[in-house]
Amino acid sequence: MAEGKSRLVVVSNRVGPLSDEGKAGGLAVGLADALRRRGGVWFGWSGETSDQGTFREARTEEHGHTSLVTIDLTEEDVNGFYLGYANRSLWPLLHYRLDIAEFDRDSDRAYRSVNQRFAARLAPLLREDDVVWVHDYHFFYLGSELRQCGFKGRIGFFLHIPFCPPEMFTALPASHDVVRSMLAYDVVGFQTEADRRNFVAFCVQELGGEEIDGGLVQVSDRRVRVGTFPIGIDADGFAEFAASAEAGEHEDMVRDISHGRHQIVGVDRLDYSKGILERFRGFERLLEDYPENRGNVQFLQVAPLSRSELEAYVDLRADLEKLAGNLNGRFATLDWTPIQIMTRGFTRRALAGIYRAARVCMVTPLRDGMNLVAKEYVAAQDPSDPGVLILSRFAGAAAELRDALIVNPYSADDVARALQRALNMPQAERVQRWQSMRRTVFSLTAEHWCDSFLALLEASGTGSASDFDTARI
Ligand code: ADP
Ligand code: F6P
């Protein structure tokens, strides 16, 4: 633990790994960087199911000055809390996909119950002066549950994914309960100003609250700090990965399979929020409208499988394979396959090498909290010959990386035009755009994100929400 500071207790659904094990997910990557530096406790789900679930003895793993403490879920919890409420209701809704969000009473109950049981297991482990930092949409109720258990210290909450406008969020039957319970936190953080605005608008329009100068929201007699904290990466560390032997091997492999052709890369969990289908259509439009690229560019999509128990994800995989198959069938020649999809995980060193070999990286989500892949791509580039980042206007990162080529991912024409421009961009312009993005990525790092959130939380005063009671709000 850093000297003179309170102990940090981080809570998130997924815990670890602290080392590079090639697992995909932006939250784990951001928090591992922060905890490696500051130390503390990381509490969450073990990723395992057992009959006893949350009641089974916690497992603790010590890694230097960080303890990873995890508890199980039952099968029923996984179905109702994780697959049900978190990923069938909240995930699509918060990503503006009301059309596929599903709401049902049983998963709502399971979600509340898991939040309550996690709080009950965590509370006895807490010391009075701990600073608790809760992460993401799995644990909206955790703060108010910890207050119910009597914890009076500081608790902050950070949402890694977007927060949709109140006109949409009110479709969630428990929308008022969710936002009221979020007021138990001392600081609530979002990735972008748009997400923050949406949350504040909900408090004002739906709960009769008001926004007070200086980033405070007041609902009844409760005041909460609401801020924007764009997450970053460990940029120096990632640049070192890109210079490693493992990265070099992967860079060479990608260059070998490209046979001198320009390589375009996409790296995303296989998720409908990432806009991979639309990206493939944009690539297809490039080959249709700018035929000089046929035989001269290759597209590698790395898409590790994610939440494969859910129908929307199974359907997406099938649609992607079909689209890529049709596209390859239509354009491939004996010595050229336009699109390749790989669903395996890579170590971060290997990924850094893949990024470095790519002339273009496409990060074109339909809606995304931040998107760390965009920042990793920038950090991994060769300064004298960097590639071009194509970034969706709907990625949180677009608010910061203004020198990427910003596109509307829904427009195949727009995406194709950006691809054509990226593939033909003179070196001087590539270097100039990259230098500007590099400054952002290397200054707004994971460390900066963590320090600025915790500075505000630590300054917010102990016990400000100790008598919190949602019924009064
Ligand atoms: P999300 O959190 O929605 O998955 P992000 O872009 O913010 O999206 O973060 C994804 C993280 O997962 C990045 O750090 C990226 O390097 C990592 N990642 C993506 N694909 C792979 C893969 N195939 N193997 C290992 N890590 C991956
Ligand atoms: O960023 C959103 C997020 O849910 C993170 O919590 C995690 O990094 C990633 O998506 C992977 O999701 P899951 O934990 O459902 O596999």
XYZ file of C-alpha atoms and ligand atoms in Angstrom:
516
model
C 0.000 0.000 0.000
C 1.273 3.492 -0.853
C 2.512 5.299 2.258
C 0.226 7.786 4.017
C -2.813 6.791 2.005
C -5.891 4.846 3.035
C -6.140 1.255 1.842
C -7.778 0.955 -1.576
C -10.466 -1.708 -1.958
C -11.544 -2.258 -5.543
C -14.727 -4.181 -6.342
C -15.588 -5.483 -9.799
C -17.269 -8.536 -11.236
C -14.112 -9.869 -12.891
C -10.995 -9.882 -10.737
C -7.479 -9.945 -12.194
C -5.317 -11.143 -13.680
C -2.589 -8.770 -12.527
C -0.153 -10.244 -15.033
C -0.440 -10.545 -18.805
C -2.445 -13.723 -19.371
C -3.955 -12.761 -22.690
C -7.482 -12.317 -21.382
C -9.634 -9.744 -23.125
C -11.451 -6.908 -21.354
C -10.778 -3.224 -20.826
C -11.788 -3.035 -17.169
C -9.360 -5.716 -16.011
C -6.546 -4.145 -17.979
C -7.164 -0.648 -16.533
C -7.517 -1.820 -12.928
C -4.560 -4.188 -12.993
C -2.368 -1.254 -14.008
C -3.728 0.857 -11.136
C -3.479 -1.859 -8.457
C 0.021 -2.934 -9.441
C 1.154 0.579 -8.545
C -0.867 1.405 -5.450
C -1.630 -1.979 -3.917
C -4.746 -2.831 -1.913
C -7.538 -5.374 -2.159
C -9.435 -6.438 -5.296
C -12.740 -8.118 -4.463
C -15.157 -9.814 -6.841
C -16.369 -13.002 -8.508
C -13.983 -15.947 -8.788
C -15.409 -16.769 -12.219
C -16.457 -20.168 -10.736
C -19.831 -21.574 -9.818
C -20.490 -23.792 -6.814
C -23.528 -24.994 -4.874
C -22.703 -22.678 -1.976
C -22.052 -19.738 -4.296
C -21.512 -16.456 -2.431
C -21.684 -18.328 0.902
C -18.603 -20.407 0.161
C -15.345 -19.409 1.845
C -13.570 -16.556 0.030
C -10.319 -17.328 -1.768
C -7.378 -14.981 -1.283
C -4.326 -14.719 -3.492
C -1.481 -12.423 -2.510
C 0.438 -10.674 -5.285
C 3.027 -8.345 -3.758
C 1.089 -5.612 -1.994
C -2.235 -6.544 -3.658
C -4.686 -9.198 -2.393
C -7.192 -10.696 -4.793
C -10.231 -11.854 -2.807
C -12.926 -13.742 -4.682
C -16.184 -15.523 -3.968
C -18.264 -17.886 -6.112
C -21.717 -17.577 -7.601
C -24.270 -20.347 -8.005
C -25.430 -21.397 -11.498
C -28.673 -19.657 -10.715
C -26.852 -16.417 -9.834
C -24.897 -16.557 -13.083
C -28.101 -16.999 -15.068
C -30.077 -14.289 -13.314
C -27.441 -11.740 -12.291
C -24.666 -11.972 -14.892
C -26.270 -13.406 -18.032
C -29.718 -12.074 -17.193
C -29.874 -8.622 -15.667
C -26.296 -7.436 -16.338
C -25.985 -8.681 -19.899
C -29.543 -9.092 -21.238
C -30.973 -5.945 -19.671
C -28.308 -3.416 -18.658
C -25.609 -4.000 -21.282
C -27.813 -3.535 -24.365
C -29.819 -0.731 -22.768
C -26.774 1.292 -21.701
C -25.308 0.779 -25.192
C -28.489 2.333 -26.662
C -29.837 -1.046 -27.856
C -33.312 -0.862 -26.400
C -34.435 -3.037 -29.334
C -32.676 -6.096 -27.918
C -32.827 -5.352 -24.183
C -34.944 -7.825 -22.201
C -36.445 -7.128 -18.796
C -37.828 -9.622 -16.368
C -38.645 -9.782 -12.704
C -36.590 -12.844 -11.841
C -33.324 -11.447 -13.139
C -34.025 -8.124 -11.418
C -34.372 -10.050 -8.144
C -31.225 -12.060 -8.793
C -29.241 -8.880 -9.504
C -30.367 -7.164 -6.292
C -29.731 -10.303 -4.288
C -26.171 -10.794 -5.623
C -25.375 -7.121 -4.920
C -26.702 -7.542 -1.399
C -24.732 -10.748 -0.770
C -21.499 -9.298 -2.185
C -21.885 -6.319 0.160
C -22.532 -8.640 3.104
C -19.356 -10.610 2.321
C -17.238 -7.519 1.754
C -18.383 -5.440 4.755
C -16.577 -7.511 7.457
C -13.315 -7.225 5.502
C -13.408 -3.435 5.494
C -11.544 -1.085 7.812
C -13.086 2.224 8.798
C -10.676 4.355 6.769
C -10.641 2.181 3.611
C -11.478 3.817 0.330
C -13.835 1.547 -1.618
C -14.010 1.859 -5.402
C -16.824 -0.072 -7.107
C -16.740 -0.708 -10.853
C -19.255 -1.116 -13.596
C -22.851 -2.010 -14.310
C -22.788 -5.284 -12.384
C -22.824 -3.436 -9.067
C -25.083 -0.402 -9.189
C -26.660 -1.377 -5.819
C -23.471 -2.358 -4.024
C -22.809 1.055 -2.453
C -26.246 1.386 -0.894
C -26.009 -2.231 0.326
C -22.651 -1.481 1.979
C -24.274 1.497 3.710
C -27.011 -0.866 4.942
C -24.256 -3.032 6.390
C -23.026 0.010 8.343
C -19.948 1.014 6.321
C -19.409 4.747 6.792
C -16.218 5.301 4.781
C -15.821 6.686 1.291
C -17.255 4.733 -1.614
C -16.827 5.696 -5.255
C -18.369 4.220 -8.380
C -17.063 4.229 -11.955
C -19.098 3.141 -14.969
C -16.894 1.689 -17.718
C -19.638 1.590 -20.320
C -21.897 4.367 -21.664
C -24.866 5.780 -19.766
C -27.776 6.200 -22.187
C -30.145 9.213 -22.209
C -32.921 9.225 -19.595
C -35.578 8.877 -22.310
C -34.130 5.409 -22.929
C -33.007 4.466 -19.425
C -36.528 4.879 -18.088
C -37.471 1.767 -20.100
C -35.721 -0.217 -17.374
C -38.504 -1.062 -14.914
C -36.174 -0.401 -11.960
C -34.529 2.702 -13.422
C -35.475 4.880 -10.437
C -34.218 2.329 -7.926
C -30.924 1.990 -9.783
C -30.188 5.709 -9.955
C -31.383 6.387 -6.403
C -29.107 3.681 -5.088
C -26.186 5.191 -7.053
C -26.605 8.282 -4.905
C -25.185 6.264 -1.993
C -21.747 6.678 -3.573
C -19.685 9.749 -2.693
C -18.350 10.090 -6.243
C -19.904 8.707 -9.425
C -17.610 8.713 -12.463
C -18.232 8.312 -16.190
C -16.025 7.922 -19.249
C -17.298 10.941 -21.173
C -19.107 14.207 -20.695
C -22.073 12.830 -22.688
C -22.484 9.923 -20.226
C -22.240 12.287 -17.258
C -24.820 14.612 -18.792
C -27.237 11.717 -19.341
C -26.955 10.632 -15.717
C -27.424 14.162 -14.399
C -30.405 14.619 -16.743
C -31.990 11.492 -15.231
C -31.515 12.867 -11.709
C -33.068 16.183 -12.731
C -35.927 14.993 -14.957
C -36.908 11.813 -13.158
C -35.915 12.365 -9.523
C -36.529 16.104 -9.276
C -32.888 16.779 -8.452
C -30.680 19.670 -9.500
C -27.170 20.153 -10.759
C -25.060 22.422 -8.613
C -21.958 24.213 -9.859
C -18.752 22.305 -9.382
C -19.933 18.869 -10.485
C -22.449 18.139 -7.740
C -25.890 16.650 -8.086
C -28.429 17.146 -5.349
C -31.499 14.938 -4.965
C -33.555 15.648 -1.819
C -30.940 16.222 0.880
C -28.296 14.053 -0.756
C -25.350 15.595 -2.658
C -23.066 13.496 -4.837
C -20.029 14.439 -6.916
C -20.488 13.422 -10.529
C -17.458 13.628 -12.807
C -15.873 12.581 -16.089
C -12.738 10.428 -15.875
C -11.703 8.975 -19.253
C -9.819 5.725 -18.635
C -6.352 5.322 -20.144
C -3.707 2.628 -20.518
C -0.236 2.070 -19.081
C 1.218 3.694 -22.189
C 4.913 3.312 -21.307
C 4.336 -0.329 -20.416
C 2.486 -0.971 -23.662
C 5.185 0.741 -25.726
C 7.701 -1.566 -23.995
C 5.546 -4.556 -24.938
C 5.702 -3.376 -28.549
C 9.506 -3.382 -28.361
C 9.655 -6.947 -26.899
C 10.912 -10.019 -28.741
C 7.431 -11.597 -28.613
C 5.922 -8.511 -30.251
C 8.655 -8.583 -32.887
C 7.878 -12.221 -33.730
C 4.178 -11.446 -34.134
C 4.884 -8.337 -36.163
C 7.051 -10.417 -38.511
C 4.415 -13.146 -38.758
C 1.722 -10.663 -39.744
C 4.033 -9.046 -42.283
C 4.898 -12.491 -43.702
C 1.273 -13.464 -44.224
C 0.570 -10.043 -45.773
C 3.129 -10.594 -48.576
C 3.803 -6.857 -48.734
C 0.117 -5.931 -48.786
C -1.244 -3.280 -46.450
C -2.660 -4.844 -43.298
C -5.851 -3.543 -41.704
C -6.603 -4.822 -38.218
C -9.582 -4.872 -35.867
C -9.275 -6.168 -32.266
C -12.501 -6.473 -30.256
C -14.347 -8.875 -28.007
C -17.003 -10.406 -30.222
C -19.775 -8.068 -29.136
C -22.595 -6.346 -31.041
C -21.606 -2.989 -29.544
C -18.290 -3.136 -31.418
C -19.763 -2.641 -34.902
C -17.785 -5.493 -36.478
C -20.500 -6.368 -39.030
C -20.754 -2.730 -40.111
C -16.942 -2.593 -40.336
C -16.918 -5.602 -42.685
C -19.534 -3.850 -44.844
C -17.308 -0.765 -44.949
C -14.375 -2.949 -46.069
C -16.564 -4.560 -48.716
C -17.543 -1.079 -49.952
C -13.826 -0.211 -50.181
C -13.256 -3.190 -52.482
C -16.320 -2.268 -54.559
C -15.704 1.462 -54.907
C -11.899 1.551 -54.935
C -11.019 -1.616 -56.899
C -7.290 -0.824 -56.919
C -7.298 -2.264 -53.367
C -8.340 -5.743 -54.533
C -5.408 -8.045 -53.957
C -3.484 -5.268 -52.204
C -5.008 -5.046 -48.712
C -5.795 -7.655 -46.110
C -8.104 -7.378 -43.142
C -7.361 -9.308 -39.942
C -10.148 -9.251 -37.367
C -9.122 -10.559 -33.946
C -12.389 -11.210 -32.096
C -12.133 -13.306 -28.917
C -15.434 -14.951 -28.032
C -17.372 -13.299 -25.256
C -20.619 -14.175 -23.404
C -21.225 -17.046 -25.819
C -24.089 -18.314 -23.636
C -26.240 -15.460 -24.911
C -28.205 -15.782 -28.128
C -27.335 -12.278 -29.367
C -23.646 -13.217 -29.256
C -24.138 -16.600 -30.933
C -26.172 -14.910 -33.684
C -23.524 -12.239 -34.136
C -20.800 -14.817 -34.592
C -22.844 -16.629 -37.230
C -23.628 -13.355 -39.040
C -19.971 -12.338 -39.042
C -18.801 -15.670 -40.378
C -21.461 -15.541 -43.072
C -20.599 -12.001 -44.123
C -16.853 -12.689 -44.155
C -17.486 -15.946 -46.075
C -19.591 -14.155 -48.696
C -17.078 -11.358 -49.010
C -14.153 -13.758 -49.355
C -16.119 -15.863 -51.846
C -16.867 -12.783 -53.897
C -13.408 -11.196 -53.996
C -10.761 -13.820 -53.086
C -8.206 -14.987 -55.633
C -5.990 -18.060 -55.480
C -3.302 -16.110 -53.647
C -5.393 -13.585 -51.662
C -8.040 -13.900 -48.948
C -9.444 -10.464 -48.096
C -10.719 -11.111 -44.529
C -9.413 -13.389 -41.820
C -11.188 -13.766 -38.441
C -9.417 -15.176 -35.387
C -11.265 -15.807 -32.127
C -8.283 -16.736 -29.956
C -6.780 -14.630 -27.175
C -3.262 -13.211 -27.444
C -0.834 -12.016 -24.815
C -0.623 -8.244 -24.745
C 2.944 -8.409 -26.079
C 1.743 -10.406 -29.067
C -1.129 -7.971 -29.602
C 1.319 -5.069 -29.541
C 3.236 -6.728 -32.388
C 0.033 -7.251 -34.388
C -0.903 -3.573 -33.927
C 2.549 -2.500 -35.048
C 2.344 -4.497 -38.246
C -0.984 -2.921 -39.218
C -1.066 0.130 -41.471
C -4.635 0.775 -40.336
C -6.532 -0.089 -37.147
C -10.318 0.061 -37.245
C -12.011 0.838 -33.934
C -15.559 1.436 -35.080
C -18.035 0.589 -32.294
C -21.681 1.558 -32.599
C -21.386 2.702 -28.970
C -18.509 2.131 -26.550
C -17.564 3.425 -23.116
C -13.951 4.240 -23.996
C -12.192 1.558 -26.085
C -8.690 0.863 -24.908
C -7.745 -0.886 -28.144
C -7.616 2.549 -29.810
C -5.098 3.753 -27.219
C -3.055 0.547 -27.343
C -2.772 0.835 -31.129
C -1.378 4.365 -30.794
C 1.078 3.333 -28.046
C 2.414 0.406 -30.108
C 3.312 2.323 -33.277
C 6.761 2.826 -34.761
C 7.351 6.619 -34.352
C 8.962 6.973 -37.768
C 6.332 4.990 -39.679
C 3.096 4.923 -37.667
C -0.207 3.536 -38.876
C -3.569 5.301 -39.053
C -6.371 4.915 -36.525
C -9.944 4.918 -37.848
C -12.232 5.673 -34.944
C -15.999 5.697 -34.592
C -17.552 8.926 -33.441
C -19.509 6.763 -30.977
C -16.437 5.478 -29.097
C -15.639 7.305 -25.853
C -12.063 7.625 -27.165
C -13.284 9.901 -29.984
C -13.631 12.736 -27.466
C -9.868 12.564 -26.875
C -8.248 11.199 -30.053
C -9.335 13.926 -32.432
C -6.504 13.185 -34.869
C -7.806 9.765 -35.719
C -9.960 9.567 -38.855
C -13.376 9.876 -37.230
C -16.196 7.974 -38.978
C -19.862 7.194 -38.692
C -19.739 3.377 -38.422
C -23.285 3.020 -39.756
C -22.228 4.500 -43.107
C -20.368 1.972 -45.275
C -19.498 4.847 -47.642
C -17.961 6.901 -44.863
C -15.964 3.917 -43.589
C -14.759 3.036 -47.113
C -13.675 6.647 -47.759
C -11.735 6.711 -44.466
C -10.076 3.397 -45.315
C -9.040 4.673 -48.734
C -7.656 7.842 -47.169
C -5.797 5.895 -44.459
C -4.257 3.472 -46.955
C -2.965 6.355 -49.065
C -2.014 8.781 -46.322
C 1.457 10.287 -46.791
C 3.995 9.432 -44.116
C 4.320 13.060 -42.944
C 0.584 13.274 -42.203
C 0.611 9.882 -40.476
C 3.479 11.002 -38.246
C 1.836 14.326 -37.423
C -1.537 12.762 -36.537
C 0.109 10.022 -34.523
C 2.297 12.454 -32.542
C -0.747 14.394 -31.484
C -2.610 11.214 -30.383
C 0.519 9.912 -28.691
C 0.672 13.005 -26.473
C -2.873 12.276 -25.284
C -2.342 8.545 -24.760
C 0.893 9.083 -22.830
C -0.505 11.839 -20.604
C -4.070 10.621 -19.946
C -2.932 7.200 -18.737
C -4.476 4.556 -16.450
C -2.431 6.087 -13.654
C -3.838 9.548 -14.330
C -7.391 8.119 -14.443
C -6.949 6.304 -11.166
C -5.244 9.192 -9.384
C -7.766 11.797 -10.480
C -10.755 9.653 -9.466
C -9.261 8.735 -6.107
C -8.135 12.308 -5.386
C -11.721 13.455 -5.721
C -13.038 10.527 -3.682
C -10.496 11.053 -0.928
C -11.312 14.773 -0.826
C -15.037 14.056 -0.585
C -14.864 13.483 3.188
C -15.498 10.323 5.191
C -18.992 9.352 6.086
C -20.820 11.846 3.902
C -23.314 9.184 2.921
C -23.192 7.165 6.120
C -26.845 7.747 6.931
C -27.889 7.049 3.349
C -31.393 5.735 2.900
C -32.874 5.353 -0.600
C -36.395 5.564 0.829
C -35.821 9.231 1.662
C -34.821 10.202 -1.874
P -14.007 -3.976 -23.733
O -13.697 -3.618 -22.334
O -15.421 -3.696 -24.123
O -13.636 -5.375 -24.086
P -11.727 -2.271 -24.640
O -11.252 -1.929 -26.025
O -11.798 -1.090 -23.738
O -13.124 -3.035 -24.741
O -10.728 -3.290 -23.995
C -10.421 -4.509 -24.585
C -9.134 -5.035 -23.964
O -9.055 -6.420 -24.255
C -7.886 -4.381 -24.539
O -6.961 -4.151 -23.517
C -7.361 -5.415 -25.518
O -5.974 -5.433 -25.665
C -7.825 -6.715 -24.891
N -8.033 -7.714 -25.938
C -8.842 -7.637 -26.996
N -8.733 -8.737 -27.788
C -7.833 -9.525 -27.198
C -7.292 -10.804 -27.516
N -7.647 -11.496 -28.602
N -6.394 -11.313 -26.660
C -6.029 -10.630 -25.548
N -6.504 -9.421 -25.218
C -7.394 -8.873 -26.010
O -15.940 -2.918 -20.282
C -17.070 -3.648 -20.063
C -16.852 -5.085 -19.626
O -17.952 -5.647 -19.042
C -15.759 -5.171 -18.644
O -16.266 -5.356 -17.379
C -14.957 -6.312 -19.123
O -13.677 -5.817 -19.283
C -15.468 -6.707 -20.484
O -16.577 -5.905 -20.724
C -15.655 -8.210 -20.601
O -16.929 -8.651 -20.233
P -17.282 -9.990 -19.394
O -16.763 -9.768 -18.029
O -18.762 -10.098 -19.457
O -16.569 -11.101 -20.094
